[in-house]
Amino acid sequence: MDGLRPERALTVSQWADEHRRLSSKASAEPGPWRTGRTPYLKEPMDELSTTSNVQRVVMMFAAQTGKTESGSNWLGYVIAHAPGPMLLVQPTVEMAKRLSKQRLESLISETPCLAERIAPARARDSGNTMFAKEFPGGMMLLTGANSATGLRSTPCRYIFMDEVDAFPADVDGEGDPVSLAEKRATTFARRKILLTSTPTVKDFSRIEAEYQRSDQRRFYVPCPSCGEMQWLKWPQLKWEGNDPATAVYECEHCGERFAEIHKPAMLRQGEWRATAPSDGKTAGFQLSGLYSPLGWLSWADMVDDFLRAKADAPMLKSFVNTRLAETWEEDYASKVSADGLMAKRLAYESGTCPDGVVLLTAGVDVQDNRLAVSVWGWGDRQVGWLVWHQELMGDPTQVEVWGQLDQVLATGWATECGKELKITQMCVDSGGHCTHETYAYVRDRVRQGVVAIKGSSKRGSAAVGKGSKVDVNWRGRVIKRGVTLYMLGTDTIKTTLFGRMRHDDGLRFGMAADDEYFKQLTSEKQALRYVKGFPVREWVKKSSERNEALDCCVYAYAAMLIYGRRMNRATMWQQLRDRLESGKQTPLRSRKQPASGAASGFVSNW
Ligand SMILES: [Zn+2]
């Protein structure tokens, strides 16, 4: 049989130059394929050939560089020249369907040597369906990375995973779709795996991770002036004012600037060079839109795109990903520095509520030898002011330090308008070593708005979970007026708070905050952890730094959210403002002694 003849030493680029035709429907340049038009595609394609020992080919390419067509050439090569079972994975089953109907149908029908190997889809029992194409000696299966079933089944010698950055992190609870698909090729000694994509967010991009595990090839081209080889970088592109038409490239060696007209000659003389050690099995290629052939995407187009995008983060991200083929760095916490916050500190005194504060909450972090307490004021649109922050020294297994906390709870805090506010909701951390003592304290102060909280390590948790009653009586029944414990999605809250600090959006600090406070507040950064092989961001403490100020802030913010649950969200801030202005005191009784049941009416007053 034709399909079973021994494989001749032919590369994908040779096959494409001989047989591939571009249709007028799918291509801007219909006619015979010419690898010379995009010389940088030759090597990636040839590493996919049976003549190469490479098993994994990684292409992190910009849009409009021909990445898609090189994949199609490989498909044609497999069908016509090196048949075997092949799996094509698109991000979703729906996209696989579209690929089958559009790209694949035209690839087959426009290329005679493929058309004669695959029966038309219309014929009955043709072996040609939407998701399976039979050909002599092999079969091509199509599926989506969102279908575990599609990724499992039969062994495949060839696997083509397209746009892997759009793959889900986890498919049907069975883990990473890339690993799942790749398992199917393990039995083939001469397997080939192609992964392609434009990248997405730094540290979250699959294609970047794959590229970093490869030998990291860059396409080096000679400078038209000095001849020095270099790979093209975006910062070297220069233009005048806001005029994209003036775009020229500045050689990083001789400083000479040259126009795009030199590009075809440069591409012809270009070569891929590895920039990292090779394992001999993985070849990685990165290519920006700067290499796009004349007539496709020009340097002027790229400057134009950049000028439109530069002021808008999502547009700029898209530019960086699809034009530069680089990952986008989201610098969440990195822009929130202790020094930066210190510099923006406002002049209000510690212990006073600036204009705008209409609600006070507190967050308490329980440590082995002290309680750290922050009092936060809140106003319209959840703007927050740090009112007070202190450490109450003392062993939390003893009553003394809790007595100090009672004084905080009993304090009336002066507002700018000459009124007084009291803490209406306090969150005390029960997740530390002193859970029992914390519950004991909270139990007697439920009516004063004191609740127990515990941070949840579960990713993506709601900021504040549903409260649950944790006290039971001797019969094992829940005590109605016992301690309520709220689980906090601390990662979620920290992301919110840091987002607001970074954008200078509604968290204000006065003289209550000093150097040490800001150091603690910024003591955590987002780090990566791998869950089922996929990276997730989570907040971790920077080495050996204390973070109570941050924890207290998280708890006080949660207290504000918990308090808000009792109120109509739309009118909450207006109601609180009216109440403050009408001179009505907060319903908390001023007490120096720990409260018992005497504080009845606290909730009903509200
Ligand atoms: Zn030069």
Coordinates of C-alpha atoms and ligand atoms in Angstrom, one line a residue:
M1 CA 0.0 0.0 0.0
D2 CA 1.2 3.5 -0.8
G3 CA 0.9 4.8 2.7
L4 CA 3.1 2.0 4.1
R5 CA 6.1 2.6 2.0
P6 CA 9.3 3.4 3.9
E7 CA 9.8 7.0 4.8
R8 CA 12.1 8.8 2.4
A9 CA 14.4 11.4 3.7
L10 CA 12.2 14.4 3.1
T11 CA 11.6 17.3 5.3
V12 CA 8.4 19.2 6.0
S13 CA 9.7 22.3 4.2
Q14 CA 10.7 20.3 1.2
W15 CA 7.3 18.6 1.1
A16 CA 5.5 21.9 1.4
D17 CA 7.6 23.5 -1.3
E18 CA 6.7 20.6 -3.6
H19 CA 3.1 19.9 -2.8
R20 CA 1.4 22.5 -0.7
R21 CA -0.9 25.0 -2.3
L22 CA -2.5 28.0 -0.5
S23 CA -6.1 28.5 -1.2
S24 CA -7.5 31.8 -2.1
K25 CA -10.1 31.3 0.6
A26 CA -7.7 30.9 3.5
S27 CA -4.6 32.8 2.4
A28 CA -3.8 36.4 1.4
E29 CA -1.2 35.0 -1.0
P30 CA -2.8 32.1 -2.8
G31 CA -0.7 29.8 -4.9
P32 CA 2.2 27.4 -4.3
W33 CA 3.7 27.5 -0.8
R34 CA 7.2 29.0 -0.7
T35 CA 9.3 28.5 2.4
G36 CA 11.6 31.2 1.2
R37 CA 8.9 33.8 1.9
T38 CA 9.2 33.1 5.6
P39 CA 12.7 31.6 6.0
Y40 CA 12.3 31.4 9.8
L41 CA 9.7 28.7 9.4
K42 CA 12.1 26.3 7.7
E43 CA 13.9 25.1 10.8
P44 CA 10.8 24.6 13.1
M45 CA 9.1 22.6 10.3
D46 CA 12.2 20.6 9.6
E47 CA 12.5 19.6 13.3
L48 CA 9.0 18.1 12.8
S49 CA 10.3 16.0 10.0
T50 CA 11.2 12.3 10.5
T51 CA 14.8 13.2 9.6
S52 CA 15.1 15.0 12.9
N53 CA 15.6 13.4 16.4
V54 CA 13.8 16.2 18.1
Q55 CA 10.6 15.0 19.9
R56 CA 9.1 18.3 21.0
V57 CA 8.8 21.5 19.0
V58 CA 7.7 24.6 20.8
M59 CA 6.7 27.7 18.8
M60 CA 6.0 30.9 20.7
F61 CA 5.2 33.0 17.8
A62 CA 3.5 36.4 17.2
A63 CA 0.3 36.5 15.1
Q64 CA 0.8 36.9 11.4
T65 CA 4.1 35.2 11.2
G66 CA 2.9 32.0 9.5
K67 CA 2.8 29.8 12.6
T68 CA -0.6 28.4 11.6
E69 CA 0.6 27.5 8.0
S70 CA 3.7 25.7 9.3
G71 CA 1.4 23.5 11.4
S72 CA -0.8 22.8 8.4
N73 CA 2.3 21.9 6.4
W74 CA 3.2 19.3 9.1
L75 CA -0.3 17.8 8.9
G76 CA 0.1 17.5 5.1
Y77 CA 3.5 15.9 5.5
V78 CA 2.2 13.4 7.9
I79 CA -0.8 12.4 5.7
A80 CA 1.2 12.2 2.5
H81 CA 4.7 11.2 3.6
A82 CA 5.0 9.9 7.2
P83 CA 1.6 8.4 8.1
G84 CA 0.8 7.4 11.6
P85 CA -1.9 8.1 14.2
M86 CA -2.1 11.8 14.9
L87 CA -4.0 13.9 17.5
L88 CA -4.9 17.5 16.9
V89 CA -5.8 19.4 20.1
Q90 CA -7.5 22.8 19.9
P91 CA -8.4 24.8 23.1
T92 CA -12.1 23.7 22.8
V93 CA -14.1 21.0 21.0
E94 CA -15.9 23.8 19.3
M95 CA -12.7 25.2 17.9
A96 CA -11.6 21.8 16.8
K97 CA -14.9 21.6 14.8
R98 CA -14.2 25.0 13.2
L99 CA -10.6 23.9 12.4
S100 CA -11.9 20.7 10.8
K101 CA -14.5 22.5 8.7
Q102 CA -12.4 25.5 7.6
R103 CA -8.7 25.0 7.6
L104 CA -8.5 21.2 7.3
E105 CA -11.1 20.9 4.5
S106 CA -9.4 23.5 2.4
L107 CA -5.9 22.1 3.2
I108 CA -7.0 18.7 1.9
S109 CA -9.1 19.9 -1.1
E110 CA -6.5 22.3 -2.4
T111 CA -3.6 19.9 -2.1
P112 CA -4.0 17.1 -4.7
C113 CA -1.7 14.6 -3.0
L114 CA -3.8 15.0 0.2
A115 CA -7.1 14.9 -1.6
E116 CA -6.3 11.5 -3.1
R117 CA -5.6 10.1 0.3
I118 CA -8.6 11.3 2.2
A119 CA -12.1 10.6 0.9
P120 CA -14.5 13.5 0.8
A121 CA -16.4 14.0 4.0
R122 CA -19.7 13.6 2.2
A123 CA -19.1 10.0 1.1
R124 CA -20.7 7.3 3.3
D125 CA -18.3 5.3 5.3
S126 CA -15.5 7.4 4.0
G127 CA -13.6 7.3 7.3
N128 CA -13.8 11.1 7.0
T129 CA -15.8 12.8 9.7
M130 CA -15.7 16.0 11.6
F131 CA -13.4 14.7 14.3
A132 CA -11.6 11.8 12.5
K133 CA -9.8 11.7 9.1
E134 CA -8.6 8.3 8.0
F135 CA -5.8 8.0 5.5
P136 CA -3.6 5.1 4.3
G137 CA -1.4 4.2 7.2
G138 CA -2.8 6.6 9.7
M139 CA -5.6 8.6 11.2
M140 CA -6.1 12.1 12.3
L141 CA -8.2 12.7 15.4
L142 CA -9.4 16.1 16.4
T143 CA -10.5 17.2 19.9
G144 CA -10.6 20.0 22.4
A145 CA -8.4 20.5 25.5
N146 CA -11.7 20.8 27.4
S147 CA -12.6 17.2 26.7
A148 CA -10.8 14.6 28.9
T149 CA -12.5 11.8 26.9
G150 CA -11.1 13.2 23.7
L151 CA -7.6 13.5 25.1
R152 CA -7.5 9.9 26.5
S153 CA -8.4 7.1 24.0
T154 CA -5.9 5.5 21.6
P155 CA -2.1 6.0 21.3
C156 CA -0.8 8.6 18.9
R157 CA 2.6 9.1 17.4
Y158 CA 2.0 12.7 16.5
I159 CA 0.4 15.3 18.7
F160 CA -0.3 18.9 17.6
M161 CA -1.5 21.2 20.3
D162 CA -2.5 24.6 19.0
E163 CA -2.8 27.8 21.0
V164 CA -1.9 26.0 24.3
D165 CA -2.2 29.2 26.3
A166 CA -5.9 29.0 25.8
F167 CA -6.1 25.5 27.2
P168 CA -7.9 25.1 30.5
A169 CA -5.8 24.5 33.6
D170 CA -7.6 21.3 34.4
V171 CA -9.8 19.2 32.3
D172 CA -12.8 17.4 33.9
G173 CA -10.9 17.1 37.2
E174 CA -8.3 14.9 35.5
G175 CA -5.5 17.4 35.5
D176 CA -3.4 19.2 32.9
P177 CA -4.7 18.6 29.3
V178 CA -1.2 18.8 27.8
S179 CA 0.1 16.0 30.0
L180 CA -3.0 14.0 29.4
A181 CA -2.6 14.3 25.7
E182 CA 1.1 13.6 25.8
K183 CA 0.6 10.4 27.6
R184 CA -0.8 9.0 24.4
A185 CA 2.5 9.3 22.6
T186 CA 4.8 7.8 25.2
T187 CA 4.9 4.4 23.5
F188 CA 6.3 5.8 20.3
A189 CA 10.0 6.1 20.2
R190 CA 9.9 8.4 17.2
R191 CA 7.1 10.6 18.4
K192 CA 6.7 14.2 17.5
I193 CA 4.8 16.8 19.6
L194 CA 4.2 20.3 18.4
L195 CA 3.1 23.0 20.8
T196 CA 2.2 26.4 19.5
S197 CA 0.8 29.6 20.9
T198 CA 1.0 33.3 21.3
P199 CA 1.9 33.8 25.0
T200 CA -0.3 35.3 27.7
V201 CA 0.5 36.3 31.3
K202 CA 4.0 35.9 32.7
D203 CA 4.5 32.8 34.8
F204 CA 1.0 31.7 33.8
S205 CA 1.8 31.0 30.1
R206 CA 2.2 27.4 29.1
I207 CA 4.0 28.2 25.9
E208 CA 6.5 30.3 27.8
A209 CA 7.1 27.6 30.3
E210 CA 7.6 25.1 27.5
Y211 CA 9.9 27.5 25.7
Q212 CA 12.0 28.0 28.9
R213 CA 12.4 24.2 29.2
S214 CA 13.7 24.2 25.6
D215 CA 17.0 25.3 24.0
Q216 CA 15.3 28.7 23.5
R217 CA 16.2 29.5 19.9
R218 CA 16.1 33.1 18.5
F219 CA 16.3 34.1 14.9
Y220 CA 19.5 36.0 14.3
V221 CA 19.7 38.3 11.3
P222 CA 22.6 40.4 10.1
C223 CA 22.7 44.2 10.3
P224 CA 22.7 45.7 6.8
S225 CA 25.4 48.1 7.8
C226 CA 27.9 46.2 10.0
G227 CA 26.8 42.7 9.3
E228 CA 26.6 41.7 13.1
M229 CA 24.1 39.0 13.8
Q230 CA 21.4 39.8 16.3
W231 CA 17.8 38.9 17.0
L232 CA 15.2 41.7 16.6
K233 CA 14.0 43.4 19.8
W234 CA 11.1 45.8 20.1
P235 CA 13.0 48.6 22.0
Q236 CA 15.4 48.9 19.0
L237 CA 12.5 50.0 16.8
K238 CA 12.6 53.8 16.7
W239 CA 10.2 56.4 15.3
E240 CA 9.7 60.1 15.3
G241 CA 6.9 61.6 17.5
N242 CA 3.6 59.8 16.8
D243 CA 4.4 59.0 13.2
P244 CA 4.5 55.2 12.6
A245 CA 5.7 55.8 9.0
T246 CA 9.1 56.9 10.3
A247 CA 9.8 53.5 12.0
V248 CA 13.3 52.2 11.6
Y249 CA 15.4 49.6 13.3
E250 CA 18.5 50.6 15.2
C251 CA 21.4 48.0 15.1
E252 CA 22.4 47.2 18.7
H253 CA 26.0 46.9 17.6
C254 CA 26.8 49.8 15.3
G255 CA 23.8 52.0 16.1
E256 CA 23.0 52.5 12.4
R257 CA 19.3 52.8 11.7
F258 CA 17.8 51.0 8.7
A259 CA 14.5 50.8 7.0
E260 CA 12.2 47.8 6.6
I261 CA 13.1 47.4 3.0
H262 CA 16.2 45.5 4.1
K263 CA 14.0 42.8 5.8
P264 CA 13.7 40.3 3.0
A265 CA 17.5 40.1 2.7
M266 CA 18.0 39.9 6.4
L267 CA 15.5 37.1 6.7
R268 CA 17.2 35.1 3.9
Q269 CA 20.5 35.3 5.8
G270 CA 19.0 34.7 9.2
E271 CA 19.6 31.6 11.3
W272 CA 18.2 30.1 14.5
R273 CA 20.6 30.0 17.4
A274 CA 20.0 28.2 20.7
T275 CA 20.4 30.5 23.7
A276 CA 20.1 27.8 26.3
P277 CA 21.5 24.3 26.7
S278 CA 19.7 21.6 24.7
D279 CA 18.5 18.2 25.8
G280 CA 18.6 17.1 22.2
K281 CA 14.9 16.4 22.3
T282 CA 13.2 19.7 22.7
A283 CA 13.5 22.6 20.2
G284 CA 12.0 26.0 21.2
F285 CA 11.4 28.9 18.9
Q286 CA 10.4 32.5 19.7
L287 CA 9.5 35.0 17.1
S288 CA 8.0 38.5 17.3
G289 CA 6.0 40.3 14.6
L290 CA 9.1 42.4 13.8
Y291 CA 10.1 39.5 11.5
S292 CA 6.8 39.4 9.6
P293 CA 7.5 39.4 5.9
L294 CA 7.0 42.6 3.8
G295 CA 3.4 42.9 2.9
W296 CA 2.1 41.1 6.0
L297 CA 2.6 43.1 9.1
S298 CA 4.9 46.1 8.8
W299 CA 7.0 47.9 11.4
A300 CA 4.8 50.9 10.9
D301 CA 1.7 48.7 11.6
M302 CA 3.4 47.6 14.9
V303 CA 4.2 51.2 15.9
D304 CA 0.6 52.2 15.1
D305 CA -0.7 49.3 17.2
F306 CA 1.6 50.3 20.0
L307 CA 0.7 53.9 20.0
R308 CA -3.0 53.0 20.2
A309 CA -2.4 50.5 22.9
K310 CA 0.1 52.1 25.2
A311 CA -2.3 54.0 27.5
D312 CA -4.7 51.0 28.0
A313 CA -3.5 48.0 29.9
P314 CA -5.7 45.3 28.2
M315 CA -4.7 46.6 24.8
L316 CA -1.1 46.8 25.7
K317 CA -1.2 43.3 27.0
S318 CA -2.7 42.1 23.7
F319 CA 0.0 44.0 21.8
V320 CA 2.8 42.4 23.9
N321 CA 1.3 38.9 23.5
T322 CA 0.2 38.8 19.9
R323 CA 2.7 41.3 18.3
L324 CA 5.8 40.8 20.3
A325 CA 5.1 37.1 21.3
E326 CA 6.2 38.0 24.8
T327 CA 4.4 37.4 28.1
W328 CA 2.7 40.2 29.9
E329 CA 3.9 40.9 33.4
E330 CA 1.2 41.8 35.9
D331 CA 3.1 43.5 38.6
Y332 CA 0.4 43.3 41.3
A333 CA 2.2 43.8 44.5
S334 CA 5.5 44.9 43.1
K335 CA 4.3 48.5 42.7
V336 CA 3.1 48.7 46.3
S337 CA 6.2 49.5 48.3
A338 CA 6.5 50.6 51.9
D339 CA 8.3 53.7 50.8
G340 CA 5.6 54.6 48.2
L341 CA 2.8 54.3 50.8
M342 CA 4.8 56.2 53.4
A343 CA 5.2 59.1 50.9
K344 CA 1.5 59.2 50.3
R345 CA 0.6 59.3 54.0
L346 CA -2.0 61.9 55.0
A347 CA -1.6 64.3 57.9
Y348 CA -4.5 63.1 60.2
E349 CA -3.5 62.1 63.8
S350 CA -3.5 58.5 65.0
G351 CA -6.8 57.7 66.8
T352 CA -8.9 60.3 64.9
C353 CA -11.4 59.7 62.2
P354 CA -11.0 62.0 59.1
D355 CA -13.9 63.4 57.4
G356 CA -15.7 60.7 55.4
V357 CA -15.4 58.0 58.1
V358 CA -18.9 56.8 59.1
L359 CA -18.2 53.3 60.3
L360 CA -15.4 51.8 62.4
T361 CA -14.2 48.2 62.4
A362 CA -11.3 46.4 63.9
G363 CA -9.1 43.5 63.0
V364 CA -7.2 41.5 65.7
D365 CA -4.4 39.2 65.0
V366 CA -3.6 36.8 67.9
Q367 CA 0.1 36.1 68.4
D368 CA 1.8 34.1 71.1
N369 CA 2.8 37.1 73.2
R370 CA 0.6 39.9 72.0
L371 CA -2.5 41.0 70.1
A372 CA -2.1 43.2 67.1
V373 CA -5.1 45.5 66.6
S374 CA -6.0 47.8 63.7
V375 CA -8.9 50.1 63.8
W376 CA -10.2 51.1 60.3
G377 CA -12.7 53.8 59.4
W378 CA -14.9 53.3 56.4
G379 CA -17.0 55.5 54.2
D380 CA -18.8 55.8 50.9
R381 CA -17.6 53.3 48.2
Q382 CA -15.8 51.4 50.9
V383 CA -13.0 54.0 51.2
G384 CA -10.9 53.0 54.2
W385 CA -8.8 55.1 56.6
L386 CA -6.4 53.5 59.0
V387 CA -7.4 55.1 62.3
W388 CA -5.2 53.3 64.8
H389 CA -2.8 50.4 65.0
Q390 CA -1.2 49.0 68.2
E391 CA 0.3 45.9 69.6
L392 CA -1.2 44.9 73.0
M393 CA 1.5 43.0 74.8
G394 CA 0.6 40.0 76.9
D395 CA 0.0 36.3 76.7
P396 CA -3.4 35.6 75.1
T397 CA -3.8 32.5 77.4
Q398 CA -4.1 35.0 80.2
V399 CA -7.0 37.5 80.7
E400 CA -4.9 40.7 81.0
V401 CA -4.3 41.3 77.4
W402 CA -8.0 40.7 76.5
G403 CA -8.8 43.3 79.1
Q404 CA -6.8 45.8 77.0
L405 CA -8.7 44.8 73.9
D406 CA -11.9 45.5 75.8
Q407 CA -10.7 49.1 76.3
V408 CA -10.2 49.4 72.6
L409 CA -13.7 48.2 72.1
A410 CA -15.0 50.7 74.6
T411 CA -13.2 53.7 73.2
G412 CA -15.0 56.5 71.5
W413 CA -13.0 57.7 68.5
A414 CA -13.3 61.4 67.7
T415 CA -14.5 62.3 64.2
E416 CA -13.5 65.5 62.4
C417 CA -17.1 66.8 62.7
G418 CA -16.8 66.6 66.5
K419 CA -18.8 63.4 67.0
E420 CA -17.7 60.1 68.3
L421 CA -17.6 56.7 66.7
K422 CA -17.2 53.3 68.2
I423 CA -16.1 50.0 66.7
T424 CA -19.2 48.3 65.5
Q425 CA -17.7 45.1 64.2
M426 CA -14.5 43.4 65.3
C427 CA -12.9 40.3 63.7
V428 CA -10.6 38.2 65.9
D429 CA -8.3 35.6 64.4
S430 CA -9.0 32.2 65.9
G431 CA -6.7 30.3 63.5
G432 CA -3.6 30.7 65.7
H433 CA -2.5 28.9 68.8
C434 CA -5.2 30.4 71.1
T435 CA -8.4 29.2 69.5
H436 CA -10.0 28.3 72.9
E437 CA -9.2 31.7 74.5
T438 CA -10.3 33.5 71.4
Y439 CA -13.7 31.8 71.4
A440 CA -14.0 32.5 75.1
Y441 CA -13.4 36.2 74.5
V442 CA -15.8 36.4 71.5
R443 CA -18.5 34.4 73.2
D444 CA -19.1 37.1 75.7
R445 CA -19.0 39.9 73.2
V446 CA -21.2 38.7 70.4
R447 CA -23.6 41.5 70.9
Q448 CA -20.9 44.0 70.6
G449 CA -20.2 42.8 67.1
V450 CA -17.2 40.7 67.9
V451 CA -16.8 37.6 65.7
A452 CA -14.2 34.9 65.3
I453 CA -12.6 34.5 61.9
K454 CA -10.2 32.0 60.3
G455 CA -8.3 32.4 57.1
S456 CA -9.0 29.8 54.4
S457 CA -6.2 28.5 52.3
K458 CA -8.7 27.5 49.6
R459 CA -8.0 29.4 46.4
G460 CA -10.6 31.6 44.9
S461 CA -12.7 31.5 48.1
A462 CA -15.3 34.2 48.7
A463 CA -13.9 37.1 50.7
V464 CA -16.1 36.3 53.6
G465 CA -17.8 32.9 53.9
K466 CA -21.1 32.1 55.5
G467 CA -20.8 32.4 59.2
S468 CA -21.3 29.2 61.2
K469 CA -22.1 28.6 64.8
V470 CA -19.2 26.7 66.5
D471 CA -20.4 26.6 70.1
V472 CA -22.3 23.5 71.1
N473 CA -23.9 22.7 74.5
W474 CA -23.4 19.5 76.5
R475 CA -26.0 17.8 74.4
G476 CA -24.0 18.6 71.3
R477 CA -26.6 21.1 70.2
V478 CA -25.6 24.4 68.6
I479 CA -25.9 27.3 71.0
K480 CA -27.8 30.0 69.2
R481 CA -26.1 32.9 70.8
G482 CA -22.7 31.3 70.8
V483 CA -19.6 32.1 68.8
T484 CA -20.0 32.7 65.1
L485 CA -17.0 31.7 63.0
Y486 CA -16.5 33.2 59.5
M487 CA -14.0 31.7 57.1
L488 CA -12.1 34.4 55.2
G489 CA -10.8 34.1 51.6
T490 CA -7.6 35.8 52.6
D491 CA -6.0 35.5 49.2
T492 CA -9.1 37.1 47.6
I493 CA -9.1 40.0 50.1
K494 CA -5.4 40.6 49.8
T495 CA -5.7 40.7 46.0
T496 CA -8.4 43.3 46.4
L497 CA -6.6 45.4 48.9
F498 CA -3.3 45.4 47.0
G499 CA -5.1 46.2 43.8
R500 CA -6.6 49.2 45.6
M501 CA -3.2 50.2 47.2
R502 CA -1.6 49.9 43.8
H503 CA -4.1 52.1 42.1
D504 CA -4.2 54.5 45.0
D505 CA -7.8 53.7 45.2
G506 CA -9.5 54.3 48.5
L507 CA -7.1 53.0 51.2
R508 CA -5.8 56.0 53.2
F509 CA -3.1 56.1 55.9
G510 CA -2.4 58.8 58.4
M511 CA 0.0 59.2 61.3
A512 CA -1.1 55.9 62.8
A513 CA 1.1 54.3 60.3
D514 CA 4.9 54.4 60.6
D515 CA 7.8 52.7 58.8
E516 CA 7.3 49.4 60.6
Y517 CA 3.6 49.4 59.8
F518 CA 4.2 49.8 56.1
K519 CA 6.9 47.2 56.2
Q520 CA 4.5 44.7 57.7
L521 CA 1.7 45.8 55.4
T522 CA 3.8 45.1 52.3
S523 CA 5.4 42.0 53.8
E524 CA 3.7 39.6 51.3
K525 CA 4.0 39.2 47.6
Q526 CA 2.2 37.0 45.2
A527 CA 4.1 33.9 44.4
L528 CA 3.5 30.9 42.2
R529 CA 2.6 27.5 43.3
Y530 CA 1.9 24.5 41.0
V531 CA -1.4 22.8 41.3
K532 CA -1.7 19.7 39.1
G533 CA 1.2 21.1 37.1
F534 CA -0.5 24.5 36.5
P535 CA 0.8 27.6 38.2
V536 CA -1.5 29.5 40.5
R537 CA -0.8 32.8 42.3
E538 CA -1.0 33.0 46.0
W539 CA 0.2 35.4 48.7
V540 CA 3.2 34.4 50.6
K541 CA 5.2 36.2 53.3
K542 CA 8.5 37.5 52.2
S543 CA 11.2 35.8 54.2
S544 CA 11.3 36.4 58.0
E545 CA 9.2 39.5 57.9
R546 CA 6.3 40.2 60.2
N547 CA 2.9 40.6 58.6
E548 CA 0.4 41.4 61.4
A549 CA -0.4 44.9 60.0
L550 CA -1.5 43.2 56.8
D551 CA -3.5 40.5 58.6
C552 CA -5.2 43.2 60.8
C553 CA -6.1 45.1 57.6
V554 CA -7.6 42.0 56.0
Y555 CA -9.6 41.3 59.2
A556 CA -10.9 44.9 59.6
Y557 CA -11.9 44.9 55.9
A558 CA -13.7 41.6 56.4
A559 CA -15.4 43.1 59.5
M560 CA -16.7 45.9 57.2
L561 CA -18.1 43.4 54.8
I562 CA -19.7 41.3 57.5
Y563 CA -21.3 44.5 59.0
G564 CA -22.5 45.5 55.5
R565 CA -24.5 42.2 55.2
R566 CA -27.0 43.6 57.6
M567 CA -27.6 46.7 55.6
N568 CA -29.1 47.6 52.3
R569 CA -26.0 47.9 50.1
A570 CA -27.4 50.8 48.0
T571 CA -28.2 53.0 51.0
M572 CA -25.7 51.7 53.6
W573 CA -23.2 54.6 53.5
Q574 CA -25.9 57.3 53.3
Q575 CA -27.7 55.7 56.3
L576 CA -24.5 55.6 58.3
R577 CA -23.7 59.2 57.4
D578 CA -27.1 60.4 58.4
R579 CA -26.8 58.5 61.7
L580 CA -23.4 60.1 62.4
E581 CA -24.6 63.6 61.4
S582 CA -27.8 63.4 63.4
G583 CA -25.6 63.0 66.4
K584 CA -26.9 59.6 67.3
Q585 CA -24.3 57.6 69.0
T586 CA -23.3 54.2 67.8
P587 CA -25.4 51.8 69.8
L588 CA -22.4 50.2 71.5
R589 CA -22.4 51.0 75.2
S590 CA -19.3 52.6 76.5
R591 CA -18.0 50.1 79.0
K592 CA -14.7 49.4 80.6
Q593 CA -15.7 46.0 81.8
P594 CA -16.0 42.9 79.7
A595 CA -19.6 42.8 78.6
S596 CA -22.0 40.0 79.4
G597 CA -25.5 39.6 78.2
A598 CA -26.2 43.2 79.3
A599 CA -25.5 44.6 75.9
S600 CA -28.9 43.5 74.6
G601 CA -30.4 45.6 71.9
F602 CA -27.2 46.0 69.9
V603 CA -28.4 44.3 66.8
S604 CA -32.0 45.5 67.0
N605 CA -30.9 49.2 67.2
W606 CA -29.5 48.7 63.8
Ligands
ZN1 ZN 25.1 47.2 12.6

